Structure formats: C-alpha cells, structure tokens
Amino acid sequence: MDFMHPMDLDCKRLPFPTLTGEKLQDIELKPHSLVFPTPLLKMPHELHLGSAPDYVQKDGDRTRVTLPIYCRAEVLPLAADTECFLIATQNCRGWGQGGDGLTVSSGVNRTDFTFRSGVFQGFPRVTRQGSPMLRSLEWNELSMVLSETLASYWINGMLVASCKLEPGEVPAAELYLGLTSYSTAYRVRGFDVSRDPAVLQRVCTLQEMRQLGVFKEKVVTCTAQWDESKSEVCISCANLAGEHLAKFQALQAYMPLQSFRRLLMQELKLTRHHDVRLVLQDGTLLTEGQDEKPLCTVLALELSGA
C-alpha cells in the first residue's frame, strides 16, 4: 500500500516530496544497523529554490546537513513489535558503539520512548503532545525538525513530542541524518530534508530564518490615501524600482496590518517561501511587531499629509 497523509491539520502543515511518477527505492534495515539514505531533494521549498541548497552536502556515500533542518522518511514495519528510529549523528555509530546520535522513536505496539540522546542513552527534557503508533505492514511517515536547541517530531503527521535540548544532546551543527534499528527489522523509503519555513518555525524565530536566507524577500513600497469622510484607506503598492504592483481600494481604517499583508500576498500570488517587507514612501519599515495595529495607526505618518 502506498503512503498517504491522513487528513488532519498537523499533517497539512508538513512539507511532502513532490514526485512525478518516480518509483521510490526502499531499503531494509536489519536489527542493530544504521542507514543514511541520500535525500531526494524533492521537497517544495527546495524545488522552489531553483538551485542545490548549500545546507546539504554530499560526503562520500553519506549526506551531511547543517542545522536547522526538517527530515522525513517513510517506514514499513515488518512485524507486530517493530520499532523505527530517525537519527541525527556526527560520528555515525550505533547503539553500544559509542554513538552520539539524537534519536526519535516510533513503534507498532509501544509509545513509551520519544527522544533519546547518545543513541538511547540520554533523556532530553521532553514535552509530549500525542501517542500515535505505527501501522504494521503499511507505509508510515516519520519526521523531525531539529535545531541546536529545539526539536519536534511526528508520526503520520501527528505531533508526538517536542524537546528543549541541552548542550551536547545534539552533537554538532553539521550532522548526518538517517535511520537506525534496535532489535527489529523494517524497510525505509522516501527520505528527504528541507528548510521549509512552515515547519522550521517550530524551532527558529522569524529573525533566525531571515538570517538563514530561508525566504525570498519581497520589498513593497506602500503609498496611502485617506478618505476621512468614509474612514477608508486606498493603498497603492510598487516595487523598489517604482513599478506598480497592486492597488487596494476602500480598505477599512481599522483593518489590522497583518490582514493587509495577507491580502497583498494573495494579490501578488506569493507563498510562505516569501518574506514581504512593507515600506512607506519616507522609508519607514512596517515590522511584524505592528501587525496587530490598525492601518490608520501604522500609516499615520503617511496619512497626516493627505
């Protein structure tokens, strides 16, 4: 049976590889083994970039990634007691071999393990959000988002747990991502990684994502006209070159700035991969800290001369 996302809200927010007829190759993990599949690089954000991401580097027969990162794989449990684990490691050693990897756990018949550091040896501070289990003999999705200080993971799109990581619980900022097994075998396919902001926001601030260059920046200059008799605002939008982009008529003066941002993104057909920066004619940048304020307030300088 092919893997399909269940229709729940958490799952809809998780990125998923865009495949066009390719048949996924699967790998079988024997007990007490590790595998580091090559990422497909078919996630929506990475396809949107148009070039190979610099946070994913081939290193021999493995792939090294730079945090923060989201990773996902499909796993096929082969028995009623199968356990499957994602692993983020620097030394690529398994259990009982001095492994340094942070793991997340999923199982067909148990939910008592979540995050472990040092390949099952350490216990990070965990907040549990759910207790989903894998479906035996079916493809399931196991996914994790990870920074140097925070992590969350999901089973079939359902959030399992999050944790705040102490120094040493993540071995390095550059890691190898893959899967490991304990006492049971299972199959793996569809491994991929991403810096999609929709999921990266669980472990990064907006400013951190901007510094990482996660977004394509779109600067829009706004010129406002104020109809005091109707308490309405007309806003004309242009790019930095002065070229017209859009015009909005009869906006309510008390519309929150955030609502206007959304209208603008819809009109310009922008996505979550874009960071829209609104600038007034005098060069004033309208920040996210002003998003809850009404247009009549944030545009006050612009409107005072109307």
mmCIF file of C-alpha atoms in Angstrom:
data_model
loop_
_atom_site.group_PDB
_atom_site.id
_atom_site.type_symbol
_atom_site.label_atom_id
_atom_site.label_comp_id
_atom_site.label_asym_id
_atom_site.label_seq_id
_atom_site.Cartn_x
_atom_site.Cartn_y
_atom_site.Cartn_z
ATOM 1 C CA MET A 1 0.000 0.000 0.000
ATOM 2 C CA ASP A 2 1.344 3.471 -0.914
ATOM 3 C CA PHE A 3 1.813 6.011 1.865
ATOM 4 C CA MET A 4 -0.845 8.733 2.048
ATOM 5 C CA HIS A 5 -1.177 11.586 4.520
ATOM 6 C CA PRO A 6 -4.183 11.335 6.834
ATOM 7 C CA MET A 7 -6.388 14.403 6.570
ATOM 8 C CA ASP A 8 -5.573 16.248 9.762
ATOM 9 C CA LEU A 9 -4.439 19.805 10.384
ATOM 10 C CA ASP A 10 -0.966 18.984 11.694
ATOM 11 C CA CYS A 11 -0.244 16.884 8.640
ATOM 12 C CA LYS A 12 -1.356 19.569 6.216
ATOM 13 C CA ARG A 13 1.354 21.854 7.572
ATOM 14 C CA LEU A 14 4.137 19.327 6.962
ATOM 15 C CA PRO A 15 6.027 19.503 3.669
ATOM 16 C CA PHE A 16 5.936 16.451 1.421
ATOM 17 C CA PRO A 17 8.172 15.459 -1.530
ATOM 18 C CA THR A 18 6.864 16.351 -4.967
ATOM 19 C CA LEU A 19 7.185 13.193 -7.048
ATOM 20 C CA THR A 20 6.196 12.936 -10.694
ATOM 21 C CA GLY A 21 5.877 9.250 -11.382
ATOM 22 C CA GLU A 22 9.240 8.204 -9.911
ATOM 23 C CA LYS A 23 9.210 4.834 -8.197
ATOM 24 C CA LEU A 24 10.764 5.077 -4.742
ATOM 25 C CA GLN A 25 13.508 2.596 -3.936
ATOM 26 C CA ASP A 26 13.270 1.093 -0.459
ATOM 27 C CA ILE A 27 15.999 -0.213 1.838
ATOM 28 C CA GLU A 28 15.722 -2.903 4.504
ATOM 29 C CA LEU A 29 17.328 -2.228 7.882
ATOM 30 C CA LYS A 30 18.482 -5.314 9.735
ATOM 31 C CA PRO A 31 18.419 -5.273 13.551
ATOM 32 C CA HIS A 32 21.122 -3.093 15.171
ATOM 33 C CA SER A 33 22.026 -1.241 11.985
ATOM 34 C CA LEU A 34 22.077 2.278 10.557
ATOM 35 C CA VAL A 35 21.336 3.657 7.115
ATOM 36 C CA PHE A 36 21.922 7.146 5.714
ATOM 37 C CA PRO A 37 19.808 7.458 2.557
ATOM 38 C CA THR A 38 20.588 10.180 0.029
ATOM 39 C CA PRO A 39 17.873 12.865 0.274
ATOM 40 C CA LEU A 40 15.530 13.072 -2.693
ATOM 41 C CA LEU A 41 15.700 16.912 -2.652
ATOM 42 C CA LYS A 42 12.129 16.943 -3.937
ATOM 43 C CA MET A 43 10.574 18.975 -1.131
ATOM 44 C CA PRO A 44 8.521 22.021 -2.237
ATOM 45 C CA HIS A 45 10.866 24.555 -0.623
ATOM 46 C CA GLU A 46 13.989 23.065 -2.192
ATOM 47 C CA LEU A 47 12.350 22.835 -5.618
ATOM 48 C CA HIS A 48 11.342 26.488 -5.202
ATOM 49 C CA LEU A 49 14.995 27.479 -4.643
ATOM 50 C CA GLY A 50 15.946 26.605 -8.199
ATOM 51 C CA SER A 51 19.483 25.510 -7.219
ATOM 52 C CA ALA A 52 21.138 22.970 -4.935
ATOM 53 C CA PRO A 53 20.857 24.044 -1.265
ATOM 54 C CA ASP A 54 24.163 24.834 0.448
ATOM 55 C CA TYR A 55 22.977 23.250 3.707
ATOM 56 C CA VAL A 56 23.032 19.771 2.114
ATOM 57 C CA GLN A 57 26.488 18.441 1.216
ATOM 58 C CA LYS A 58 27.480 15.063 -0.206
ATOM 59 C CA ASP A 59 30.210 13.445 1.912
ATOM 60 C CA GLY A 60 31.292 10.152 0.358
ATOM 61 C CA ASP A 61 28.361 7.754 0.496
ATOM 62 C CA ARG A 62 26.581 9.916 3.089
ATOM 63 C CA THR A 63 24.956 13.336 3.095
ATOM 64 C CA ARG A 64 25.831 15.953 5.699
ATOM 65 C CA VAL A 65 23.324 18.668 6.601
ATOM 66 C CA THR A 66 23.607 21.922 8.525
ATOM 67 C CA LEU A 67 21.054 22.670 11.240
ATOM 68 C CA PRO A 68 18.302 23.731 11.451
ATOM 69 C CA ILE A 69 16.655 21.104 9.258
ATOM 70 C CA TYR A 70 13.483 19.092 8.756
ATOM 71 C CA CYS A 71 13.766 15.456 7.722
ATOM 72 C CA ARG A 72 11.208 12.808 6.879
ATOM 73 C CA ALA A 73 11.106 9.192 5.748
ATOM 74 C CA GLU A 74 8.528 6.513 5.123
ATOM 75 C CA VAL A 75 8.937 3.333 7.165
ATOM 76 C CA LEU A 76 7.341 -0.088 6.728
ATOM 77 C CA PRO A 77 7.202 -2.121 9.976
ATOM 78 C CA LEU A 78 7.571 -5.836 9.228
ATOM 79 C CA ALA A 79 6.183 -7.236 12.492
ATOM 80 C CA ALA A 80 3.768 -6.514 15.323
ATOM 81 C CA ASP A 81 6.607 -5.328 17.606
ATOM 82 C CA THR A 82 8.654 -3.246 15.127
ATOM 83 C CA GLU A 83 10.354 -0.031 16.265
ATOM 84 C CA CYS A 84 11.694 2.608 13.845
ATOM 85 C CA PHE A 85 14.068 5.474 14.673
ATOM 86 C CA LEU A 86 15.269 8.628 12.952
ATOM 87 C CA ILE A 87 18.810 9.564 13.969
ATOM 88 C CA ALA A 88 20.885 12.769 13.790
ATOM 89 C CA THR A 89 24.540 11.949 14.427
ATOM 90 C CA GLN A 90 28.075 13.200 13.963
ATOM 91 C CA ASN A 91 30.086 10.003 14.486
ATOM 92 C CA CYS A 92 27.625 7.665 12.702
ATOM 93 C CA ARG A 93 27.908 4.963 15.358
ATOM 94 C CA GLY A 94 25.043 2.875 16.601
ATOM 95 C CA TRP A 95 23.838 1.601 19.943
ATOM 96 C CA GLY A 96 26.599 0.071 22.091
ATOM 97 C CA GLN A 97 29.318 1.560 19.850
ATOM 98 C CA GLY A 98 29.717 4.965 21.476
ATOM 99 C CA GLY A 99 27.127 6.584 19.262
ATOM 100 C CA ASP A 100 26.397 10.284 19.769
ATOM 101 C CA GLY A 101 23.118 10.468 17.845
ATOM 102 C CA LEU A 102 19.849 12.072 18.880
ATOM 103 C CA THR A 103 17.025 9.651 18.043
ATOM 104 C CA VAL A 104 13.247 9.796 17.862
ATOM 105 C CA SER A 105 11.222 6.649 18.393
ATOM 106 C CA SER A 106 8.152 5.151 16.747
ATOM 107 C CA GLY A 107 6.618 1.731 17.281
ATOM 108 C CA VAL A 108 3.764 -0.540 16.318
ATOM 109 C CA ASN A 109 2.934 -1.601 19.863
ATOM 110 C CA ARG A 110 4.572 0.945 22.197
ATOM 111 C CA THR A 111 4.704 4.690 22.825
ATOM 112 C CA ASP A 112 6.905 4.925 25.938
ATOM 113 C CA PHE A 113 10.042 6.173 24.129
ATOM 114 C CA THR A 114 10.305 9.561 22.391
ATOM 115 C CA PHE A 115 13.596 11.472 22.201
ATOM 116 C CA ARG A 116 16.871 9.903 23.306
ATOM 117 C CA SER A 117 20.395 11.311 23.088
ATOM 118 C CA GLY A 118 23.623 9.326 22.755
ATOM 119 C CA VAL A 119 21.775 6.579 20.818
ATOM 120 C CA PHE A 120 19.253 5.622 23.508
ATOM 121 C CA GLN A 121 21.499 6.528 26.478
ATOM 122 C CA GLY A 122 20.333 10.042 27.423
ATOM 123 C CA PHE A 123 16.938 11.519 28.255
ATOM 124 C CA PRO A 124 16.316 15.080 26.975
ATOM 125 C CA ARG A 125 13.607 17.232 28.554
ATOM 126 C CA VAL A 126 10.525 16.245 26.583
ATOM 127 C CA THR A 127 7.015 17.651 26.280
ATOM 128 C CA ARG A 128 4.698 15.007 24.876
ATOM 129 C CA GLN A 129 1.852 16.105 22.602
ATOM 130 C CA GLY A 130 0.476 12.755 21.425
ATOM 131 C CA SER A 131 0.911 8.988 21.403
ATOM 132 C CA PRO A 132 0.380 7.767 17.826
ATOM 133 C CA MET A 133 1.688 4.358 16.808
ATOM 134 C CA LEU A 134 2.870 2.920 13.509
ATOM 135 C CA ARG A 135 0.637 0.715 11.374
ATOM 136 C CA SER A 136 2.169 -2.715 10.855
ATOM 137 C CA LEU A 137 2.825 -3.833 7.255
ATOM 138 C CA GLU A 138 1.902 -0.371 5.920
ATOM 139 C CA TRP A 139 3.987 2.608 4.906
ATOM 140 C CA ASN A 140 4.069 5.284 7.636
ATOM 141 C CA GLU A 141 5.707 8.709 7.745
ATOM 142 C CA LEU A 142 8.244 9.529 10.475
ATOM 143 C CA SER A 143 9.508 13.127 10.514
ATOM 144 C CA MET A 144 11.523 15.501 12.703
ATOM 145 C CA VAL A 145 12.525 19.168 12.754
ATOM 146 C CA LEU A 146 15.761 19.938 14.569
ATOM 147 C CA SER A 147 17.895 22.919 15.568
ATOM 148 C CA GLU A 148 20.783 23.042 18.035
ATOM 149 C CA THR A 149 18.372 23.863 20.876
ATOM 150 C CA LEU A 150 14.874 22.627 19.925
ATOM 151 C CA ALA A 151 13.286 19.622 18.231
ATOM 152 C CA SER A 152 9.844 18.181 17.439
ATOM 153 C CA TYR A 153 8.720 15.026 15.670
ATOM 154 C CA TRP A 154 5.647 13.491 14.066
ATOM 155 C CA ILE A 155 4.255 10.063 13.198
ATOM 156 C CA ASN A 156 1.933 10.102 10.180
ATOM 157 C CA GLY A 157 1.598 13.862 10.529
ATOM 158 C CA MET A 158 0.528 13.706 14.183
ATOM 159 C CA LEU A 159 2.775 15.600 16.578
ATOM 160 C CA VAL A 160 4.334 13.228 19.114
ATOM 161 C CA ALA A 161 6.718 15.283 21.247
ATOM 162 C CA SER A 162 8.972 18.326 21.450
ATOM 163 C CA CYS A 163 12.082 18.944 23.496
ATOM 164 C CA LYS A 164 14.452 21.669 24.584
ATOM 165 C CA LEU A 165 17.981 20.396 24.034
ATOM 166 C CA GLU A 166 20.899 20.948 26.379
ATOM 167 C CA PRO A 167 24.499 21.385 25.151
ATOM 168 C CA GLY A 168 25.828 18.025 23.958
ATOM 169 C CA GLU A 169 22.440 16.442 23.312
ATOM 170 C CA VAL A 170 22.838 17.494 19.677
ATOM 171 C CA PRO A 171 26.427 16.502 18.840
ATOM 172 C CA ALA A 172 27.169 19.259 16.286
ATOM 173 C CA ALA A 173 25.667 21.864 13.961
ATOM 174 C CA GLU A 174 26.575 19.681 10.969
ATOM 175 C CA LEU A 175 25.157 16.168 11.157
ATOM 176 C CA TYR A 176 24.350 13.034 9.210
ATOM 177 C CA LEU A 177 20.654 12.177 9.177
ATOM 178 C CA GLY A 178 19.299 8.694 8.707
ATOM 179 C CA LEU A 179 17.548 5.825 10.420
ATOM 180 C CA THR A 180 18.587 3.174 12.886
ATOM 181 C CA SER A 181 17.116 -0.021 14.287
ATOM 182 C CA TYR A 182 17.250 -1.831 17.606
ATOM 183 C CA SER A 183 16.006 -5.429 17.746
ATOM 184 C CA THR A 184 13.588 -5.431 14.799
ATOM 185 C CA ALA A 185 13.941 -5.009 11.038
ATOM 186 C CA TYR A 186 11.951 -2.618 8.850
ATOM 187 C CA ARG A 187 12.003 -1.011 5.416
ATOM 188 C CA VAL A 188 12.647 2.646 4.523
ATOM 189 C CA ARG A 189 11.971 4.845 1.500
ATOM 190 C CA GLY A 190 11.321 8.471 0.519
ATOM 191 C CA PHE A 191 13.967 10.067 2.748
ATOM 192 C CA ASP A 192 14.202 13.828 2.289
ATOM 193 C CA VAL A 193 15.240 17.037 4.059
ATOM 194 C CA SER A 194 14.026 20.636 3.938
ATOM 195 C CA ARG A 195 14.263 24.136 5.345
ATOM 196 C CA ASP A 196 10.623 24.869 4.617
ATOM 197 C CA PRO A 197 9.689 27.840 6.850
ATOM 198 C CA ALA A 198 6.256 26.349 7.550
ATOM 199 C CA VAL A 199 7.877 23.678 9.717
ATOM 200 C CA LEU A 200 11.175 25.392 10.569
ATOM 201 C CA GLN A 201 9.223 27.980 12.580
ATOM 202 C CA ARG A 202 8.778 25.359 15.322
ATOM 203 C CA VAL A 203 12.493 25.600 16.141
ATOM 204 C CA CYS A 204 13.520 29.036 14.774
ATOM 205 C CA THR A 205 12.425 32.628 15.229
ATOM 206 C CA LEU A 206 11.437 34.730 12.221
ATOM 207 C CA GLN A 207 14.678 36.683 12.550
ATOM 208 C CA GLU A 208 16.734 33.469 12.614
ATOM 209 C CA MET A 209 15.008 32.250 9.459
ATOM 210 C CA ARG A 210 15.707 35.581 7.756
ATOM 211 C CA GLN A 211 19.385 35.316 8.684
ATOM 212 C CA LEU A 212 19.451 31.817 7.191
ATOM 213 C CA GLY A 213 18.058 33.155 3.927
ATOM 214 C CA VAL A 214 15.063 30.831 4.136
ATOM 215 C CA PHE A 215 12.757 33.340 2.465
ATOM 216 C CA LYS A 216 12.768 35.140 -0.846
ATOM 217 C CA GLU A 217 12.496 38.764 0.230
ATOM 218 C CA LYS A 218 9.858 40.917 -1.457
ATOM 219 C CA VAL A 219 10.052 44.640 -0.634
ATOM 220 C CA VAL A 220 6.852 46.569 -1.348
ATOM 221 C CA THR A 221 6.525 50.355 -1.107
ATOM 222 C CA CYS A 222 3.095 51.498 0.072
ATOM 223 C CA THR A 223 1.514 54.859 -0.732
ATOM 224 C CA ALA A 224 -1.724 55.588 1.127
ATOM 225 C CA GLN A 225 -4.605 57.974 0.535
ATOM 226 C CA TRP A 226 -7.084 58.679 3.297
ATOM 227 C CA ASP A 227 -10.814 59.317 2.810
ATOM 228 C CA GLU A 228 -11.688 60.822 6.179
ATOM 229 C CA SER A 229 -15.413 61.101 5.386
ATOM 230 C CA LYS A 230 -15.663 57.344 4.884
ATOM 231 C CA SER A 231 -12.822 56.295 7.222
ATOM 232 C CA GLU A 232 -11.381 54.331 4.314
ATOM 233 C CA VAL A 233 -7.850 53.861 3.042
ATOM 234 C CA CYS A 234 -6.621 53.379 -0.519
ATOM 235 C CA ILE A 235 -3.143 51.834 -0.772
ATOM 236 C CA SER A 236 -1.040 51.695 -3.934
ATOM 237 C CA CYS A 237 1.861 49.232 -3.952
ATOM 238 C CA ALA A 238 5.060 49.336 -6.015
ATOM 239 C CA ASN A 239 8.396 47.541 -6.078
ATOM 240 C CA LEU A 240 11.724 49.234 -5.334
ATOM 241 C CA ALA A 241 12.041 50.234 -8.990
ATOM 242 C CA GLY A 242 8.745 52.117 -8.719
ATOM 243 C CA GLU A 243 6.830 49.659 -10.897
ATOM 244 C CA HIS A 244 3.150 49.278 -9.996
ATOM 245 C CA LEU A 245 2.253 46.001 -8.280
ATOM 246 C CA ALA A 246 -1.264 46.378 -6.893
ATOM 247 C CA LYS A 247 -3.880 48.841 -5.668
ATOM 248 C CA PHE A 248 -6.374 48.317 -2.848
ATOM 249 C CA GLN A 249 -9.493 50.491 -2.646
ATOM 250 C CA ALA A 250 -11.844 51.178 0.261
ATOM 251 C CA LEU A 251 -9.890 49.400 2.987
ATOM 252 C CA GLN A 252 -11.313 49.861 6.460
ATOM 253 C CA ALA A 253 -9.161 52.165 8.563
ATOM 254 C CA TYR A 254 -9.155 49.725 11.467
ATOM 255 C CA MET A 255 -8.099 46.693 9.423
ATOM 256 C CA PRO A 256 -5.048 45.136 11.157
ATOM 257 C CA LEU A 257 -1.800 45.465 9.232
ATOM 258 C CA GLN A 258 -1.477 41.659 9.267
ATOM 259 C CA SER A 259 -4.748 41.339 7.332
ATOM 260 C CA PHE A 260 -3.435 43.749 4.715
ATOM 261 C CA ARG A 261 -0.226 41.697 4.387
ATOM 262 C CA ARG A 262 -2.345 38.628 3.647
ATOM 263 C CA LEU A 263 -4.412 40.493 1.046
ATOM 264 C CA LEU A 264 -1.229 41.666 -0.631
ATOM 265 C CA MET A 265 0.297 38.178 -0.676
ATOM 266 C CA GLN A 266 -2.875 36.769 -2.222
ATOM 267 C CA GLU A 267 -2.981 39.515 -4.848
ATOM 268 C CA LEU A 268 0.704 39.015 -5.772
ATOM 269 C CA LYS A 269 0.358 35.210 -5.590
ATOM 270 C CA LEU A 270 3.134 34.945 -3.024
ATOM 271 C CA THR A 271 3.644 31.887 -0.821
ATOM 272 C CA ARG A 272 5.118 31.013 2.562
ATOM 273 C CA HIS A 273 8.525 30.988 0.823
ATOM 274 C CA HIS A 274 8.360 34.800 0.553
ATOM 275 C CA ASP A 275 9.079 37.413 3.208
ATOM 276 C CA VAL A 276 7.042 40.533 2.417
ATOM 277 C CA ARG A 277 8.627 43.731 3.766
ATOM 278 C CA LEU A 278 6.316 46.756 3.711
ATOM 279 C CA VAL A 279 7.943 50.179 3.427
ATOM 280 C CA LEU A 280 6.318 53.635 3.437
ATOM 281 C CA GLN A 281 7.374 56.332 0.977
ATOM 282 C CA ASP A 282 9.507 58.015 3.641
ATOM 283 C CA GLY A 283 11.475 54.778 4.137
ATOM 284 C CA THR A 284 9.719 53.647 7.330
ATOM 285 C CA LEU A 285 9.695 49.853 7.600
ATOM 286 C CA LEU A 286 6.445 48.356 8.911
ATOM 287 C CA THR A 287 7.543 45.496 11.162
ATOM 288 C CA GLU A 288 5.751 42.357 12.345
ATOM 289 C CA GLY A 289 5.549 43.993 15.771
ATOM 290 C CA GLN A 290 2.967 46.354 14.263
ATOM 291 C CA ASP A 291 0.865 43.611 12.658
ATOM 292 C CA GLU A 292 -1.947 43.814 15.212
ATOM 293 C CA LYS A 293 -2.237 47.596 14.879
ATOM 294 C CA PRO A 294 -4.855 49.154 12.554
ATOM 295 C CA LEU A 295 -3.922 50.702 9.226
ATOM 296 C CA CYS A 296 -4.927 54.161 10.450
ATOM 297 C CA THR A 297 -2.226 53.888 13.134
ATOM 298 C CA VAL A 298 0.673 52.332 11.224
ATOM 299 C CA LEU A 299 0.063 54.637 8.241
ATOM 300 C CA ALA A 300 -0.340 57.750 10.415
ATOM 301 C CA LEU A 301 2.777 59.484 9.106
ATOM 302 C CA GLU A 302 1.706 58.806 5.552
ATOM 303 C CA LEU A 303 -1.860 59.938 6.123
ATOM 304 C CA SER A 304 -1.112 63.125 8.015
ATOM 305 C CA GLY A 305 -0.276 64.971 4.821
ATOM 306 C CA ALA A 306 -3.241 63.705 2.838
#
